[in-house]
Amino acid sequence: MKLNGEQYHDRVTAWLTGFAIFWSLLGMASGVYVAAELVWPTIDFGHEWLSYGRLRNLHTNTVIFGFGISALMATAFYSVQRTCHVPLFAPRLAWFCALGWQAGMLGGGISLLAGWNGGKEYAELEWPFDIAIAVIWISFAIVFFGTIAKRRIQPIYVSNWFYGALIIVVAMLHIVNSLAIPVTWSKSYSLFAGTQDAVVQWWYGHNAVGFLLTGGFLGMLYYFLPKHADRPIWSYRLSIIAFWAFTYSYIWAGPHHLHYNAVPEWVQSLGMVMSLVLLAPSWATLVNGVMTVAGAWEKLRTDPALKFIVLSLAFYGLATFEGPMMAIKSVNVVSHFTDWTIGHVHSGALGWNALITFGTFYFLLPRLVGAELYSTRLANWHFWLALAGVMLYVLAMWGAGVSQGLLWLSLDEIGELSYSFKDIMASMKPYYALRMVAGFTFFAGAVLMAFNLWMTAKGRRIVCIAPPPPVREGA
Amino acid sequence: MIWFLFLGDMLVMAFMAALAVWALWGSSDKAVDQAAGIPLNDERRDG
């Protein structure tokens, strides 16, 4: 029986999940290739499109925007309908949003390989793509907030606050940071210059990390963790406090990317202090997540999806502790411009973002097609490969980064550098080789997941699911 | 600048303190439990 013939629109979620898996494989493969280029620099074979400078941008754009955003759109569309007890608002616009995003990522990826580049990290795509992204993002906002506006239950569940913040803040960051004067179809110049450009860029860059890679995925956590564990979030009040503390603090933290640069001292200090303040909301969420699972530990033995989510929580705690520590200026003097930063980013991106998304996909796809997961054994293999990959990666980059930082700071008795840049880089080869192996291990696990989920969904149709009946007042 | 930063910090703290007070006392246990339970009862599958 269906409620007024209404059904949730889940086909768009299923397609977005498939696209996200495709981008994750492409992004990780290009990441492993650029890691190999740092070990064997000649394997670009003289082709510009295989060069580190172009493939590295393809890697970051496909994993963050292709994989990450597709996964966030999929889970936002899935959860907002259910937490509002209504089907999606404007489902055709949701399809435009989903398919438009894929077209933009495909065109954007090709443009990066062709050498179009705006020169801003994590905002490399040129102005035609910036405009397309803004249009698609606004359509995402209309579908999401339209669904919330027509909800049948009064409370707006906490996951929707995080997804909502993702949509609003990323729109603001993207539009302001992309303001530019186009000179040709493939080239534009930023409206900002010099130090102002750097401040705007890292206001964008760090908050893209904050509201996309942290806030957006916290939306995923707050919906899918209670679903997995089959129990409500441990403290709903704490989740609301964590949301507002997170939103209020994160927006100021960007200047820690500009320590010891030509920005005013007080701006750097403000960035450092607000980064330290961020520890409170981050760990409030960590505590809330761990306590939610606390009564369901036995499920970890049988549910591979929950394993991924619990492990992602551990890496979330690690990365959100390490980040504020690295923002302290006396620590940053060692870590800045070293591979420690790359290790930190990947403990968050692989350990937190990718693992929670994998766990969510293992939960989501079988439910969407009404089937059991094709192979729990393969999912367990994936879990161990992912854990080995991320641990090896982080340890290699910590070793490389701390070595680089300390060697660069080392002076001889007459105050000159003890080691040349060339010597230090030559000593990095074992760490870079280990990073390549780690990346390949993580990628191999993702290939297993793609095969497992493909076999789960193969030949099946999306199950029809309806909202629950309305609750009558006083009932 | 020190006073500017101090004032800003105090405003942040005041906001967070007000929020914590509101979250702890401004909402009933029943309403909070109802909101927390939303993901556990949000779909009906075809028979």
Coordinates of C-alpha atoms in Angstrom, one line a residue:
Chain A
M1 CA 0.0 0.0 0.0
K2 CA 1.3 3.5 -0.9
L3 CA 0.5 6.8 0.8
N4 CA -1.6 8.8 -1.8
G5 CA 0.4 7.0 -4.5
E6 CA 3.5 8.9 -3.4
Q7 CA 6.9 7.3 -3.6
Y8 CA 10.3 8.6 -2.7
H9 CA 12.4 9.5 -5.8
D10 CA 15.3 7.1 -5.4
R11 CA 16.4 6.5 -9.0
V12 CA 18.3 9.7 -9.0
T13 CA 20.1 8.6 -5.8
A14 CA 21.0 5.3 -7.4
W15 CA 22.4 7.0 -10.5
L16 CA 24.4 9.5 -8.4
T17 CA 25.8 6.6 -6.4
G18 CA 27.0 5.0 -9.6
F19 CA 28.5 8.2 -10.9
A20 CA 30.3 8.8 -7.5
I21 CA 31.8 5.3 -7.7
F22 CA 33.0 6.0 -11.3
W23 CA 34.6 9.3 -10.2
S24 CA 36.2 7.6 -7.1
L25 CA 37.9 5.0 -9.4
L26 CA 39.1 7.6 -11.9
G27 CA 40.2 10.0 -9.2
M28 CA 42.1 7.3 -7.2
A29 CA 43.7 5.9 -10.4
S30 CA 45.0 9.3 -11.4
G31 CA 46.2 9.9 -7.8
V32 CA 48.2 6.6 -7.9
Y33 CA 49.6 7.6 -11.3
V34 CA 50.8 11.0 -10.0
A35 CA 52.2 9.3 -6.9
A36 CA 54.2 7.0 -9.3
E37 CA 55.4 10.1 -11.2
L38 CA 57.0 11.3 -8.0
V39 CA 59.0 8.1 -7.8
W40 CA 59.7 7.8 -11.6
P41 CA 59.4 11.3 -13.0
T42 CA 59.8 10.3 -16.6
I43 CA 56.6 8.3 -16.9
D44 CA 54.8 11.2 -18.3
F45 CA 56.6 10.1 -21.6
G46 CA 56.8 13.8 -22.7
H47 CA 53.0 14.2 -23.0
E48 CA 51.7 17.4 -21.4
W49 CA 48.3 15.8 -20.5
L50 CA 50.2 13.1 -18.6
S51 CA 52.3 15.6 -16.7
Y52 CA 52.1 15.9 -12.9
G53 CA 50.9 19.5 -13.2
R54 CA 47.8 18.5 -15.1
L55 CA 47.0 15.0 -13.7
R56 CA 47.3 16.3 -10.1
N57 CA 44.4 18.7 -10.7
L58 CA 42.4 16.0 -12.4
H59 CA 43.0 13.8 -9.3
T60 CA 41.9 16.5 -6.8
N61 CA 38.9 17.6 -8.9
T62 CA 37.6 14.1 -9.6
V63 CA 37.8 12.9 -6.0
I64 CA 36.5 16.1 -4.3
F65 CA 33.9 17.3 -6.7
G66 CA 33.2 14.2 -8.8
F67 CA 33.2 11.6 -6.1
G68 CA 32.5 13.8 -3.0
I69 CA 29.8 16.0 -4.4
S70 CA 28.0 13.2 -6.3
A71 CA 28.0 11.2 -3.1
L72 CA 26.7 14.2 -1.1
M73 CA 24.0 14.9 -3.7
A74 CA 22.9 11.2 -3.6
T75 CA 22.7 11.0 0.2
A76 CA 21.2 14.5 0.5
F77 CA 18.4 13.6 -1.9
Y78 CA 17.9 10.2 -0.2
S79 CA 17.8 11.5 3.4
V80 CA 16.0 14.8 2.9
Q81 CA 12.9 13.0 1.5
R82 CA 12.8 10.6 4.4
T83 CA 13.5 13.0 7.2
C84 CA 10.7 15.3 5.8
H85 CA 8.3 12.4 5.0
V86 CA 7.7 13.7 1.4
P87 CA 9.0 12.9 -2.0
L88 CA 11.6 15.3 -3.5
F89 CA 10.5 18.7 -4.6
A90 CA 10.9 19.2 -8.3
P91 CA 12.3 15.8 -9.2
R92 CA 13.1 16.8 -12.8
L93 CA 15.2 19.6 -11.5
A94 CA 17.0 17.0 -9.3
W95 CA 17.8 15.0 -12.5
F96 CA 19.0 18.2 -14.2
C97 CA 21.2 18.8 -11.1
A98 CA 22.6 15.2 -11.1
L99 CA 23.3 14.9 -14.8
G100 CA 24.4 18.5 -15.2
W101 CA 27.0 17.9 -12.5
Q102 CA 28.4 14.9 -14.3
A103 CA 28.5 16.8 -17.6
G104 CA 30.3 19.6 -15.8
M105 CA 32.8 17.2 -14.2
L106 CA 33.5 15.5 -17.5
G107 CA 34.0 18.7 -19.4
G108 CA 36.0 20.2 -16.5
G109 CA 38.3 17.1 -16.3
I110 CA 39.0 17.3 -20.0
S111 CA 39.7 21.0 -19.8
L112 CA 42.2 20.4 -17.0
L113 CA 44.0 17.8 -19.1
A114 CA 44.0 20.3 -21.9
G115 CA 45.8 22.8 -19.7
W116 CA 42.9 25.2 -18.9
N117 CA 43.6 26.3 -15.3
G118 CA 42.5 29.3 -13.3
G119 CA 45.5 28.9 -11.0
K120 CA 43.6 28.6 -7.7
E121 CA 44.0 25.4 -5.8
Y122 CA 40.8 23.4 -5.6
A123 CA 39.2 26.1 -7.8
E124 CA 41.2 25.4 -11.0
L125 CA 38.2 25.2 -13.4
E126 CA 37.9 28.1 -15.8
W127 CA 35.1 30.6 -15.8
P128 CA 32.6 28.8 -18.2
F129 CA 32.6 25.8 -15.8
D130 CA 32.4 28.2 -12.8
I131 CA 29.1 29.6 -14.2
A132 CA 27.8 26.1 -15.0
I133 CA 28.6 25.0 -11.4
A134 CA 26.8 28.0 -9.9
V135 CA 23.6 27.2 -12.0
I136 CA 23.6 23.5 -11.1
W137 CA 24.3 24.4 -7.4
I138 CA 21.3 26.7 -7.3
S139 CA 19.1 23.9 -8.7
F140 CA 20.5 21.6 -6.0
A141 CA 19.4 24.3 -3.4
I142 CA 15.9 24.6 -4.9
V143 CA 15.3 20.9 -4.8
F144 CA 16.7 20.5 -1.2
F145 CA 15.1 23.5 0.4
G146 CA 11.9 23.0 -1.6
T147 CA 11.7 19.5 -0.1
I148 CA 12.2 20.9 3.4
A149 CA 9.6 23.6 2.8
K150 CA 6.9 21.0 2.0
R151 CA 7.8 18.6 4.8
R152 CA 5.1 16.9 6.8
I153 CA 6.8 16.8 10.1
Q154 CA 7.7 19.9 12.0
P155 CA 11.3 19.3 13.2
I156 CA 14.1 19.7 10.7
Y157 CA 16.4 16.8 11.4
V158 CA 20.0 17.6 12.2
S159 CA 21.5 16.0 9.0
N160 CA 19.5 18.6 7.0
W161 CA 21.1 21.4 8.9
F162 CA 24.5 20.2 7.8
Y163 CA 23.4 19.6 4.2
G164 CA 21.8 23.0 4.2
A165 CA 25.0 24.7 5.4
L166 CA 26.9 22.8 2.8
I167 CA 24.6 24.2 0.0
I168 CA 24.5 27.8 1.3
V169 CA 28.2 28.2 2.2
V170 CA 29.6 26.5 -0.8
A171 CA 27.5 28.7 -3.0
M172 CA 28.8 31.8 -1.3
L173 CA 32.5 30.6 -1.4
H174 CA 32.3 29.5 -5.0
I175 CA 30.7 32.6 -6.3
V176 CA 33.0 35.1 -4.5
N177 CA 36.3 33.2 -5.1
S178 CA 35.5 32.7 -8.8
L179 CA 34.9 36.4 -9.5
A180 CA 37.2 36.9 -12.5
I181 CA 37.6 38.9 -15.7
P182 CA 37.4 36.5 -18.7
V183 CA 39.8 37.3 -21.5
T184 CA 39.2 34.2 -23.7
W185 CA 37.1 31.1 -23.4
S186 CA 39.9 29.3 -21.7
K187 CA 41.5 32.1 -19.6
S188 CA 40.4 34.6 -17.0
Y189 CA 42.1 36.7 -14.3
S190 CA 40.9 36.9 -10.7
L191 CA 39.2 40.0 -9.6
F192 CA 41.4 40.1 -6.5
A193 CA 45.1 40.6 -6.5
G194 CA 48.1 39.9 -4.3
T195 CA 47.5 39.4 -0.6
Q196 CA 43.7 39.9 -1.0
D197 CA 43.6 37.2 -3.5
A198 CA 45.5 34.8 -1.1
V199 CA 43.1 35.6 1.7
V200 CA 40.0 35.1 -0.4
Q201 CA 41.4 31.9 -1.9
W202 CA 42.1 30.4 1.5
W203 CA 38.8 31.6 2.9
Y204 CA 37.3 29.6 0.0
G205 CA 39.8 26.7 0.2
H206 CA 39.6 26.0 3.9
N207 CA 35.8 26.4 4.1
A208 CA 35.4 24.1 1.1
V209 CA 37.2 21.6 3.3
G210 CA 35.0 22.7 6.2
F211 CA 31.5 22.8 4.8
L212 CA 32.0 20.2 2.0
L213 CA 34.4 17.6 3.3
T214 CA 33.5 18.0 6.9
G215 CA 30.0 19.6 7.2
G216 CA 28.4 17.8 4.2
F217 CA 29.8 14.4 5.3
L218 CA 28.6 15.1 8.9
G219 CA 25.1 15.4 7.3
M220 CA 25.7 11.9 5.9
L221 CA 26.9 10.6 9.4
Y222 CA 24.0 12.0 11.3
Y223 CA 21.5 10.3 9.0
F224 CA 23.2 7.0 8.2
L225 CA 24.8 6.2 11.5
P226 CA 21.5 6.0 13.4
K227 CA 20.1 4.0 10.4
H228 CA 23.0 1.5 10.6
A229 CA 23.0 1.2 14.3
D230 CA 19.2 1.2 14.5
R231 CA 19.2 3.6 17.4
P232 CA 18.8 7.3 17.6
I233 CA 21.8 9.6 17.9
W234 CA 23.1 9.5 21.5
S235 CA 22.5 13.2 22.3
Y236 CA 20.4 15.2 19.9
R237 CA 21.0 18.3 21.9
L238 CA 24.7 17.9 21.5
S239 CA 24.4 17.5 17.8
I240 CA 22.6 20.9 17.5
I241 CA 25.2 22.6 19.7
A242 CA 27.9 21.0 17.6
F243 CA 26.3 22.2 14.4
W244 CA 26.1 25.9 15.4
A245 CA 29.6 25.8 17.0
F246 CA 31.0 24.2 13.9
T247 CA 29.3 26.7 11.6
Y248 CA 30.3 29.7 13.7
S249 CA 33.9 28.8 14.1
Y250 CA 34.9 27.2 10.8
I251 CA 34.4 30.3 8.7
W252 CA 37.3 32.1 10.4
A253 CA 39.9 29.4 10.3
G254 CA 41.2 29.8 6.7
P255 CA 44.2 32.2 7.4
H256 CA 46.1 29.3 9.1
H257 CA 47.0 28.4 5.5
L258 CA 48.8 31.7 5.3
H259 CA 51.0 31.5 8.4
Y260 CA 54.4 33.3 7.9
N261 CA 53.1 34.9 4.7
A262 CA 52.4 38.6 3.7
V263 CA 49.1 38.8 5.5
P264 CA 48.7 40.8 8.8
E265 CA 49.9 39.1 11.9
W266 CA 46.5 39.4 13.6
V267 CA 44.7 37.7 10.7
Q268 CA 47.1 34.7 11.1
S269 CA 46.6 34.7 14.9
L270 CA 42.8 34.8 14.4
G271 CA 43.0 31.8 12.0
M272 CA 45.0 29.9 14.5
V273 CA 42.7 30.6 17.5
M274 CA 39.6 29.8 15.6
S275 CA 41.2 26.6 14.4
L276 CA 41.8 25.6 18.0
V277 CA 38.2 26.5 19.0
L278 CA 37.1 24.0 16.3
L279 CA 38.3 21.1 18.4
A280 CA 35.2 21.5 20.6
P281 CA 32.5 21.0 18.0
S282 CA 34.5 18.4 16.1
W283 CA 35.0 16.2 19.1
A284 CA 31.5 16.8 20.3
T285 CA 30.4 15.0 17.1
L286 CA 33.0 12.3 17.6
V287 CA 31.7 11.6 21.1
N288 CA 28.2 11.6 19.9
G289 CA 29.0 9.2 17.1
V290 CA 31.0 6.8 19.3
M291 CA 28.3 6.8 22.0
T292 CA 25.6 6.1 19.4
V293 CA 27.4 2.9 18.3
A294 CA 28.2 2.0 21.9
G295 CA 25.2 -0.1 22.3
A296 CA 25.5 -1.9 19.0
W297 CA 29.1 -3.1 19.0
E298 CA 28.1 -6.6 18.2
K299 CA 26.8 -5.4 14.8
L300 CA 30.4 -4.7 13.8
R301 CA 31.0 -8.4 13.5
T302 CA 28.4 -8.9 10.9
D303 CA 27.8 -5.5 9.2
P304 CA 30.8 -4.4 7.0
A305 CA 29.0 -1.1 6.3
L306 CA 29.0 -0.2 10.0
K307 CA 32.7 -1.1 10.2
F308 CA 33.5 1.5 7.6
I309 CA 31.5 4.1 9.4
V310 CA 33.0 3.4 12.8
L311 CA 36.5 3.5 11.3
S312 CA 35.7 6.7 9.5
L313 CA 34.8 8.2 12.9
A314 CA 38.2 7.3 14.3
F315 CA 39.9 9.1 11.4
Y316 CA 37.5 12.0 11.8
G317 CA 38.7 12.4 15.3
L318 CA 42.4 12.0 14.3
A319 CA 42.2 14.5 11.4
T320 CA 40.2 17.1 13.5
F321 CA 42.8 16.9 16.2
E322 CA 45.7 17.1 13.9
G323 CA 44.4 20.1 11.9
P324 CA 44.1 22.5 14.9
M325 CA 47.5 21.3 16.1
M326 CA 49.1 22.1 12.7
A327 CA 47.4 25.5 12.8
I328 CA 49.5 26.5 15.9
K329 CA 52.2 28.7 14.5
S330 CA 55.1 27.0 16.3
V331 CA 54.0 23.7 14.9
N332 CA 53.2 25.1 11.5
V333 CA 56.8 26.4 11.2
V334 CA 57.8 22.7 10.8
S335 CA 54.7 21.4 8.9
H336 CA 54.2 24.2 6.4
F337 CA 55.1 23.4 2.7
T338 CA 55.9 19.8 3.7
D339 CA 54.3 16.4 3.0
W340 CA 52.9 16.4 6.6
T341 CA 50.1 18.6 5.1
I342 CA 49.5 15.9 2.4
G343 CA 49.3 13.2 5.1
H344 CA 46.8 15.3 7.1
V345 CA 44.6 15.9 4.1
H346 CA 44.6 12.2 3.2
S347 CA 43.9 11.1 6.7
G348 CA 40.7 13.2 6.4
A349 CA 40.0 12.5 2.7
L350 CA 40.6 8.7 2.7
G351 CA 40.1 7.9 6.3
W352 CA 37.0 10.1 6.9
N353 CA 35.3 11.1 3.6
A354 CA 36.0 8.0 1.6
L355 CA 35.4 5.4 4.3
I356 CA 32.1 6.9 5.5
T357 CA 30.9 7.1 1.9
F358 CA 31.9 3.5 1.2
G359 CA 30.0 2.4 4.4
T360 CA 27.0 4.4 3.3
F361 CA 27.1 2.9 -0.2
Y362 CA 27.2 -0.6 1.2
F363 CA 24.1 0.2 3.2
L364 CA 22.3 2.2 0.5
L365 CA 22.6 0.3 -2.7
P366 CA 21.3 -3.1 -1.4
R367 CA 18.3 -1.2 0.1
L368 CA 17.7 0.7 -3.1
V369 CA 17.4 -2.5 -5.2
G370 CA 15.9 -4.7 -2.4
A371 CA 18.7 -7.3 -2.3
E372 CA 21.4 -8.6 0.0
L373 CA 24.9 -7.4 -0.6
Y374 CA 26.5 -9.7 -3.3
S375 CA 29.5 -10.6 -1.1
T376 CA 30.1 -9.7 2.6
R377 CA 33.5 -11.4 2.2
L378 CA 34.6 -9.0 -0.5
A379 CA 33.3 -6.0 1.6
N380 CA 35.5 -7.2 4.5
W381 CA 38.5 -7.5 2.1
H382 CA 37.8 -4.0 1.0
F383 CA 37.7 -2.8 4.7
W384 CA 41.1 -4.3 5.4
L385 CA 42.7 -3.0 2.2
A386 CA 41.3 0.5 2.9
L387 CA 42.6 0.5 6.5
A388 CA 46.0 -0.8 5.3
G389 CA 46.1 1.8 2.5
V390 CA 45.2 4.8 4.6
M391 CA 47.5 3.9 7.5
L392 CA 50.5 3.3 5.2
Y393 CA 49.7 6.6 3.3
V394 CA 49.5 8.6 6.5
L395 CA 52.6 7.1 8.1
A396 CA 54.6 7.6 4.9
M397 CA 53.6 11.3 4.6
W398 CA 54.1 11.9 8.3
G399 CA 57.7 10.5 8.0
A400 CA 58.4 12.5 4.9
G401 CA 56.8 15.7 6.2
V402 CA 58.5 15.8 9.6
S403 CA 61.8 14.9 8.0
Q404 CA 61.5 17.7 5.4
G405 CA 60.4 20.3 8.0
L406 CA 63.3 19.5 10.4
L407 CA 65.9 19.2 7.7
W408 CA 64.9 22.6 6.1
L409 CA 65.2 24.2 9.6
S410 CA 68.6 22.7 10.3
L411 CA 71.5 25.2 10.2
D412 CA 75.2 24.7 10.4
E413 CA 77.6 26.5 12.7
I414 CA 77.8 29.6 10.5
G415 CA 74.1 29.8 10.1
E416 CA 73.7 28.4 6.6
L417 CA 71.3 25.6 5.6
S418 CA 72.8 22.2 6.5
Y419 CA 71.0 20.4 3.6
S420 CA 70.1 21.6 0.1
F421 CA 66.6 21.3 -1.2
K422 CA 67.9 18.8 -3.8
D423 CA 69.4 16.5 -1.1
I424 CA 66.3 16.6 1.0
M425 CA 64.1 15.7 -2.0
A426 CA 66.4 12.9 -3.0
S427 CA 66.0 11.4 0.5
M428 CA 62.2 11.3 0.0
K429 CA 62.2 8.5 -2.5
P430 CA 61.4 5.6 -0.1
Y431 CA 58.5 7.6 1.5
Y432 CA 57.1 8.4 -2.0
A433 CA 57.4 4.8 -3.1
L434 CA 55.5 3.7 0.1
R435 CA 52.8 6.4 -0.6
M436 CA 52.4 4.9 -4.1
V437 CA 51.9 1.4 -2.7
A438 CA 49.5 2.8 -0.1
G439 CA 47.5 4.6 -2.7
F440 CA 47.3 1.5 -4.9
T441 CA 46.2 -0.6 -2.0
F442 CA 43.4 1.8 -1.2
F443 CA 42.4 1.9 -4.9
A444 CA 42.3 -1.9 -5.1
G445 CA 39.8 -1.9 -2.3
A446 CA 37.6 0.6 -4.1
V447 CA 37.7 -1.7 -7.2
L448 CA 36.4 -4.6 -5.1
M449 CA 33.6 -2.3 -3.8
A450 CA 32.6 -1.3 -7.4
F451 CA 32.5 -4.9 -8.5
N452 CA 30.5 -6.0 -5.3
L453 CA 27.9 -3.2 -5.7
W454 CA 27.7 -3.8 -9.5
M455 CA 26.9 -7.5 -8.9
T456 CA 24.4 -6.5 -6.1
A457 CA 22.5 -4.1 -8.4
K458 CA 22.9 -6.0 -11.7
G459 CA 19.6 -6.8 -13.4
R460 CA 17.5 -5.4 -10.5
R461 CA 15.0 -2.5 -10.4
I462 CA 14.8 0.3 -7.9
V463 CA 12.4 -0.7 -5.0
C464 CA 9.3 1.5 -4.5
I465 CA 9.4 3.1 -1.1
A466 CA 6.7 5.4 0.3
P467 CA 6.7 7.9 3.1
P468 CA 5.1 6.7 6.4
P469 CA 1.5 7.7 7.1
P470 CA 1.0 11.1 8.6
V471 CA 0.9 11.3 12.4
R472 CA -2.4 12.7 13.6
E473 CA -2.3 15.4 16.2
G474 CA -3.2 14.1 19.6
A475 CA -2.9 10.5 18.4
Chain B
M1 CA 43.4 45.1 17.3
I2 CA 43.7 43.2 20.6
W3 CA 40.4 44.7 21.8
F4 CA 38.8 43.9 18.5
L5 CA 39.8 40.3 18.8
F6 CA 38.8 40.1 22.4
L7 CA 35.4 41.5 21.7
G8 CA 35.0 39.1 18.8
D9 CA 36.0 36.2 21.0
M10 CA 33.5 37.3 23.7
L11 CA 30.7 37.6 21.1
V12 CA 31.4 34.0 19.9
M13 CA 31.4 32.8 23.5
A14 CA 28.2 34.7 24.3
F15 CA 26.5 33.1 21.2
M16 CA 27.7 29.6 22.1
A17 CA 26.6 30.0 25.8
A18 CA 23.2 31.3 24.7
L19 CA 22.9 28.4 22.3
A20 CA 23.8 25.8 24.9
V21 CA 21.3 27.3 27.4
W22 CA 18.6 27.3 24.7
A23 CA 19.3 23.8 23.6
L24 CA 19.3 22.5 27.2
W25 CA 16.3 24.3 28.6
G26 CA 14.4 25.7 25.6
S27 CA 13.2 22.4 24.2
S28 CA 11.2 19.6 25.9
D29 CA 12.5 16.1 26.2
K30 CA 9.6 14.9 24.1
A31 CA 10.3 17.2 21.2
V32 CA 14.0 16.3 21.3
D33 CA 13.3 12.5 21.4
Q34 CA 10.8 12.9 18.5
A35 CA 13.4 14.7 16.4
A36 CA 16.2 12.2 17.2
G37 CA 14.0 9.3 16.2
I38 CA 13.2 10.6 12.7
P39 CA 15.6 8.4 10.8
L40 CA 14.3 5.3 12.5
N41 CA 10.8 5.5 11.1
D42 CA 10.9 7.2 7.8
E43 CA 9.8 4.8 5.1
R44 CA 7.2 2.3 4.2
R45 CA 8.0 -0.4 1.7
D46 CA 5.6 -2.0 -0.7
G47 CA 4.3 -5.3 0.4

